[in-house]
Amino acid sequence: MARTRNPRAPGLFQPSIPRRTFDRKILGRVAVNEERRFLEGLYSFNAERETYERPETLDPEQVRRLKTIAAAVRHNRGVLQPAKLALLGMIAAAIVVFVLFFADALIERAATRGLESLFQARVEFSDLRVRPLQPGFGFNSLQVADRNRPYRNLFELGRAEVRLDLGQLLRGKLVVRNIEAQEIRWNTRRESSGALPPERLTDPREPEAPGLELPDLRELAIERFAEIDPEEFVRAHFEQLTTPAHLSELAEELEAAGERYRSEIPRLERTARSAADHGQEAAALRPAELRSVDAIRDAYRTVERAYSEIDTAVAEVRTLHREAEQDVERYRTEIEAVGDLVAADLAYVRGLVPEIDLTDRSAIAALVLPELYDPLHDRYRQIRTIWDAVDRLRTRERPADPTARRSGRTIVFPARDYPRVLLEQLSFSVGGREARDLHELRVEAISSQPELVENPSRVQFTRFDGPRTVTASGVLDMRGETAPRDSGNGAAQERLRLATSMEGFAFELGGRSGIVSFDQAEGNYDLSADLQFARSGVPTGTVRLGLEELELAVPDDDRIATLAREIFYSVPRVTVDFELRPEGRLRAGSNLDRPFREQLAGYLSERRVALQQRIAAELDARLAAELQRREEQLAELNAFREQAEGYLAQVRLHRAEVADLRDRLERRTAELEEEAERRVREAAEQARREAEERARREAERQIDRALDRFR
Amino acid sequence: MFVNAVARVVAALNSNRRPGEIAAGVSCAVLLALVPAGNLIWIVLFAALFFVKVNLSVALLTLAVLTPIAPLADPLLDAVGYRVLTAAPLQGLFIAWYNVPIAPLTGFNDTLVTGGVLGGVALWLPVYFAVRAFVQVYRNTLRARLAELPPVRWFTRLPLVQRLTGWLRWANGFYARVR
């Protein structure tokens, strides 16, 4: 038999409940009057015990209802939802744990991506650790690659500590209070390429071409003479000359004329042969043997036809001959005129040889410039790369998009407003001034909104290394530049002022090719510069280079190097001053300019003339070969002319012979006509005489007859 | 979906829940509707709904109903917010707040935010007591009368409403057992 089990009431509804508990914790939490009345009906108040009591046994319906009420009572207890709060707490704890475990990687990734987008090259941190209490982070090393030279680092920081402003970080602003680095190195070598893959290049603009173009100084580089190869020089400028074009045109015309005349030769031969045939045909006639007028008349017609044919041939051949003659004459004239063109071209090519005008220019500056230019240009390019990165930081500021979000008026309260990104200070210092072993760098106020920062960005660099000293200080003032660079507004006002000096440095150079070739050059140098860089255009300012204790080894046979050495040795210190002017012109001067100029001018003049002669000879040789080819073409044309002349003489001879035959026929005709006339006249005379005789006889007969009759 | 929400509200009105839960839900919804969204204050208030015992269904439905019409109160809220934010005696307090790192994220210097918060807070208790009284009256007297009305009877007989009511009943039981 199955055992039936009485349903149990919820634990909340004990058979006996203290009055206070029943009123406050049960009845007070029942919101529906029906349920409340049900409980009040179920429980009765025991005044003695101050409790509410119910029957021990309940029917199932009462139990079900009590369960429902118990659930509602439990739900209506308290204001907070502990389960959800506990869940929230667990989620928050999980986030904290996640951040603690992965914060290093997350910050490293964020910092890497941020710096990569600024420098547009790979950035690599080593052993980055978050310091939550500082707050900030530290790392063992940081390498920032050079976008323009992927296998070099723009700079490399050693162990460093970065201190952030947590308050500003909560506002979404990255304010770096300080970066303390223990080592910094510039332009170091990389094992792998530092170029970013194209998809990670956020700024696809090509790095701007450095504005440090110094055309005037480049022109002063006197070794250009030695770099000029006459053959190459002529080849490079050949297309610009008049003579080759003229000769080429002449060649085409001669070729066309030769082709034409070559095609006329068979016709000439046929014409001449035909004329000869006609001549022979006519020559076969023997006028003296012709006895009858008809025969002569036939012969005359034959001769006349032959003459006509030959005369046509003569005209044809003469026309060709005349054309050939005129062509030969014309082309000969043109070939003879090439001489003048060649002379003009030679003069032109000679003029192309650069003339080094040493007047008002510093030859000493030109000598040192090739050595000075590249290192300075490298430094300048590095400055521009960092400047671009700072600028990129600024240009990423975007005004807030106007949205349709509900908002009122914004009341601005006085507060220190920080830029979105600010590096207040980066400092690095090793060693001390007293020990002459100091390496110090200080960077201040690099920000994404310079106008929010009181001071302009500054860089101060000092390095003492024994006798060598390098100091540099730069001020980059981008304040007031609210417009992004792309807009083209205001960028021209950006200025970087850089003052730098280097002292106590020694140099040692090997020989270099050029008009001045020192086998070896040694000495000490110092350099000071005060430059202003505009965002666009060339820098302006001054650079002074000093050279001392020079030791120059020159080849024995190098006149100019010897000359230069003597001049360098004539003073204890050589100074070279460069002044970069706003319009891009550069003035250079040295304390050795005048003596060096005087000595050098004569030598350079000789070299220039010699070079001009070599170039002229090279050009002359090339043009002479071309001319020779034209002469050969003209000779071929002339040969045709002579051939035509021969044919002309031949057909003219035939025509003369036929003409002579025709004359003879005419004379023979005249003779025969004369003979016939004579015979006719004689026959007429005879007839007349016979008629007269007959008439006389008739008359005599008539007379006789009359006489007879009369008689 | 709207029917679903209304059904949940009706179920809440008729369930054994404290009237204060429903009243708090409406009060919080009024406060959230008056404060423009998109700032830390609004986000915190909205998140708090999920951790206190207010009736979420009532709160969300009320918020959905009030949000489109809340801009009608903007001129008044803007004026209130402007007067408070520019009140000379409070400048020191506001400047101090403004310089607290996280305070600007609350957007308190927006006149509408401050006006909305003040308006919402001022209305919170009156709305709370009014709604609570209404729920009590409803449960004590109106419910029985309303239940006899033909449209209500028709509504409660809808299969969806019955399913929902059953589901809510089951969910409440399950929740109670789990706890």
mmCIF file of C-alpha atoms in Angstrom, chain A residues 473-591:
data_model
loop_
_atom_site.group_PDB
_atom_site.id
_atom_site.type_symbol
_atom_site.label_atom_id
_atom_site.label_comp_id
_atom_site.label_asym_id
_atom_site.label_seq_id
_atom_site.Cartn_x
_atom_site.Cartn_y
_atom_site.Cartn_z
ATOM 1 C CA SER A 473 68.242 72.689 -28.525
ATOM 2 C CA GLY A 474 65.100 72.856 -30.575
ATOM 3 C CA VAL A 475 61.831 74.664 -30.172
ATOM 4 C CA LEU A 476 58.881 73.492 -32.216
ATOM 5 C CA ASP A 477 56.062 75.942 -31.930
ATOM 6 C CA MET A 478 52.844 74.627 -33.374
ATOM 7 C CA ARG A 479 50.549 76.567 -31.112
ATOM 8 C CA GLY A 480 47.698 78.311 -32.824
ATOM 9 C CA GLU A 481 47.743 75.708 -35.562
ATOM 10 C CA THR A 482 44.265 74.388 -35.187
ATOM 11 C CA ALA A 483 43.778 73.435 -38.800
ATOM 12 C CA PRO A 484 45.011 70.026 -39.847
ATOM 13 C CA ARG A 485 47.978 70.063 -42.135
ATOM 14 C CA ASP A 486 45.936 68.646 -44.984
ATOM 15 C CA SER A 487 43.747 71.687 -45.049
ATOM 16 C CA GLY A 488 46.703 73.790 -46.034
ATOM 17 C CA ASN A 489 45.770 76.488 -43.551
ATOM 18 C CA GLY A 490 48.267 77.746 -41.154
ATOM 19 C CA ALA A 491 50.831 75.045 -41.731
ATOM 20 C CA ALA A 492 53.192 77.635 -43.128
ATOM 21 C CA GLN A 493 53.338 79.279 -39.709
ATOM 22 C CA GLU A 494 54.812 76.231 -38.064
ATOM 23 C CA ARG A 495 58.382 76.798 -37.055
ATOM 24 C CA LEU A 496 61.157 74.696 -35.686
ATOM 25 C CA ARG A 497 64.111 76.607 -34.375
ATOM 26 C CA LEU A 498 67.166 74.497 -33.869
ATOM 27 C CA ALA A 499 70.455 75.612 -32.390
ATOM 28 C CA THR A 500 73.218 73.090 -32.296
ATOM 29 C CA SER A 501 76.932 73.010 -31.757
ATOM 30 C CA MET A 502 79.588 70.338 -32.001
ATOM 31 C CA GLU A 503 83.109 70.754 -30.733
ATOM 32 C CA GLY A 504 86.226 68.695 -30.480
ATOM 33 C CA PHE A 505 85.436 66.225 -33.183
ATOM 34 C CA ALA A 506 88.094 64.724 -35.369
ATOM 35 C CA PHE A 507 87.617 63.610 -38.904
ATOM 36 C CA GLU A 508 89.540 61.327 -41.169
ATOM 37 C CA LEU A 509 88.676 60.998 -44.800
ATOM 38 C CA GLY A 510 90.013 58.740 -47.490
ATOM 39 C CA GLY A 511 90.690 59.981 -50.988
ATOM 40 C CA ARG A 512 87.708 60.913 -53.011
ATOM 41 C CA SER A 513 87.398 61.237 -56.707
ATOM 42 C CA GLY A 514 87.192 64.618 -58.248
ATOM 43 C CA ILE A 515 89.356 67.483 -59.128
ATOM 44 C CA VAL A 516 90.605 67.627 -55.578
ATOM 45 C CA SER A 517 91.682 64.219 -54.399
ATOM 46 C CA PHE A 518 93.277 64.006 -51.022
ATOM 47 C CA ASP A 519 94.787 60.640 -50.341
ATOM 48 C CA GLN A 520 93.970 61.297 -46.750
ATOM 49 C CA ALA A 521 92.583 64.196 -44.811
ATOM 50 C CA GLU A 522 92.634 64.444 -41.052
ATOM 51 C CA GLY A 523 91.897 67.161 -38.587
ATOM 52 C CA ASN A 524 89.525 68.488 -35.999
ATOM 53 C CA TYR A 525 86.284 70.189 -36.691
ATOM 54 C CA ASP A 526 83.579 72.041 -34.881
ATOM 55 C CA LEU A 527 80.195 73.048 -36.137
ATOM 56 C CA SER A 528 77.540 75.417 -34.947
ATOM 57 C CA ALA A 529 74.194 76.031 -36.514
ATOM 58 C CA ASP A 530 71.221 78.210 -35.823
ATOM 59 C CA LEU A 531 68.442 77.205 -38.150
ATOM 60 C CA GLN A 532 64.767 77.769 -38.545
ATOM 61 C CA PHE A 533 62.731 75.189 -40.326
ATOM 62 C CA ALA A 534 59.425 76.018 -41.898
ATOM 63 C CA ARG A 535 56.843 73.357 -42.543
ATOM 64 C CA SER A 536 57.365 73.888 -46.224
ATOM 65 C CA GLY A 537 60.370 75.259 -47.982
ATOM 66 C CA VAL A 538 64.018 75.218 -47.161
ATOM 67 C CA PRO A 539 65.451 75.957 -43.765
ATOM 68 C CA THR A 540 66.922 79.343 -43.048
ATOM 69 C CA GLY A 541 69.704 80.352 -40.764
ATOM 70 C CA THR A 542 73.424 79.972 -40.486
ATOM 71 C CA VAL A 543 75.889 77.119 -40.214
ATOM 72 C CA ARG A 544 79.532 77.630 -39.304
ATOM 73 C CA LEU A 545 82.107 74.937 -39.758
ATOM 74 C CA GLY A 546 85.592 75.254 -38.319
ATOM 75 C CA LEU A 547 88.557 73.088 -39.317
ATOM 76 C CA GLU A 548 91.812 72.921 -37.409
ATOM 77 C CA GLU A 549 95.041 70.946 -37.316
ATOM 78 C CA LEU A 550 94.599 69.688 -40.803
ATOM 79 C CA GLU A 551 96.801 66.945 -42.184
ATOM 80 C CA LEU A 552 96.341 66.501 -45.895
ATOM 81 C CA ALA A 553 98.083 63.871 -48.005
ATOM 82 C CA VAL A 554 97.841 64.525 -51.713
ATOM 83 C CA PRO A 555 98.955 62.636 -54.817
ATOM 84 C CA ASP A 556 102.218 63.999 -56.174
ATOM 85 C CA ASP A 557 100.849 64.609 -59.638
ATOM 86 C CA ASP A 558 97.651 66.309 -58.532
ATOM 87 C CA ARG A 559 98.206 69.989 -59.045
ATOM 88 C CA ILE A 560 94.963 71.191 -57.606
ATOM 89 C CA ALA A 561 95.191 69.025 -54.526
ATOM 90 C CA THR A 562 98.668 70.348 -53.905
ATOM 91 C CA LEU A 563 97.372 73.823 -54.439
ATOM 92 C CA ALA A 564 94.516 73.258 -52.025
ATOM 93 C CA ARG A 565 96.826 71.816 -49.390
ATOM 94 C CA GLU A 566 99.120 74.820 -49.530
ATOM 95 C CA ILE A 567 96.196 77.135 -49.103
ATOM 96 C CA PHE A 568 94.726 75.120 -46.248
ATOM 97 C CA TYR A 569 98.067 75.113 -44.491
ATOM 98 C CA SER A 570 98.402 78.869 -44.835
ATOM 99 C CA VAL A 571 96.018 79.546 -41.930
ATOM 100 C CA PRO A 572 95.725 77.901 -38.492
ATOM 101 C CA ARG A 573 91.951 77.641 -38.685
ATOM 102 C CA VAL A 574 89.630 77.353 -41.630
ATOM 103 C CA THR A 575 86.119 78.637 -41.172
ATOM 104 C CA VAL A 576 83.300 78.048 -43.578
ATOM 105 C CA ASP A 577 80.043 79.927 -43.141
ATOM 106 C CA PHE A 578 76.786 79.016 -44.788
ATOM 107 C CA GLU A 579 73.793 81.242 -44.757
ATOM 108 C CA LEU A 580 70.499 79.770 -45.874
ATOM 109 C CA ARG A 581 68.212 82.535 -47.005
ATOM 110 C CA PRO A 582 64.435 82.497 -47.058
ATOM 111 C CA GLU A 583 64.188 82.469 -50.827
ATOM 112 C CA GLY A 584 66.166 79.246 -50.916
ATOM 113 C CA ARG A 585 69.429 80.854 -51.913
ATOM 114 C CA LEU A 586 72.505 79.882 -50.057
ATOM 115 C CA ARG A 587 75.506 82.026 -49.461
ATOM 116 C CA ALA A 588 78.723 80.445 -48.472
ATOM 117 C CA GLY A 589 81.975 81.996 -47.498
ATOM 118 C CA SER A 590 85.317 81.075 -46.057
ATOM 119 C CA ASN A 591 88.409 82.825 -44.845
#
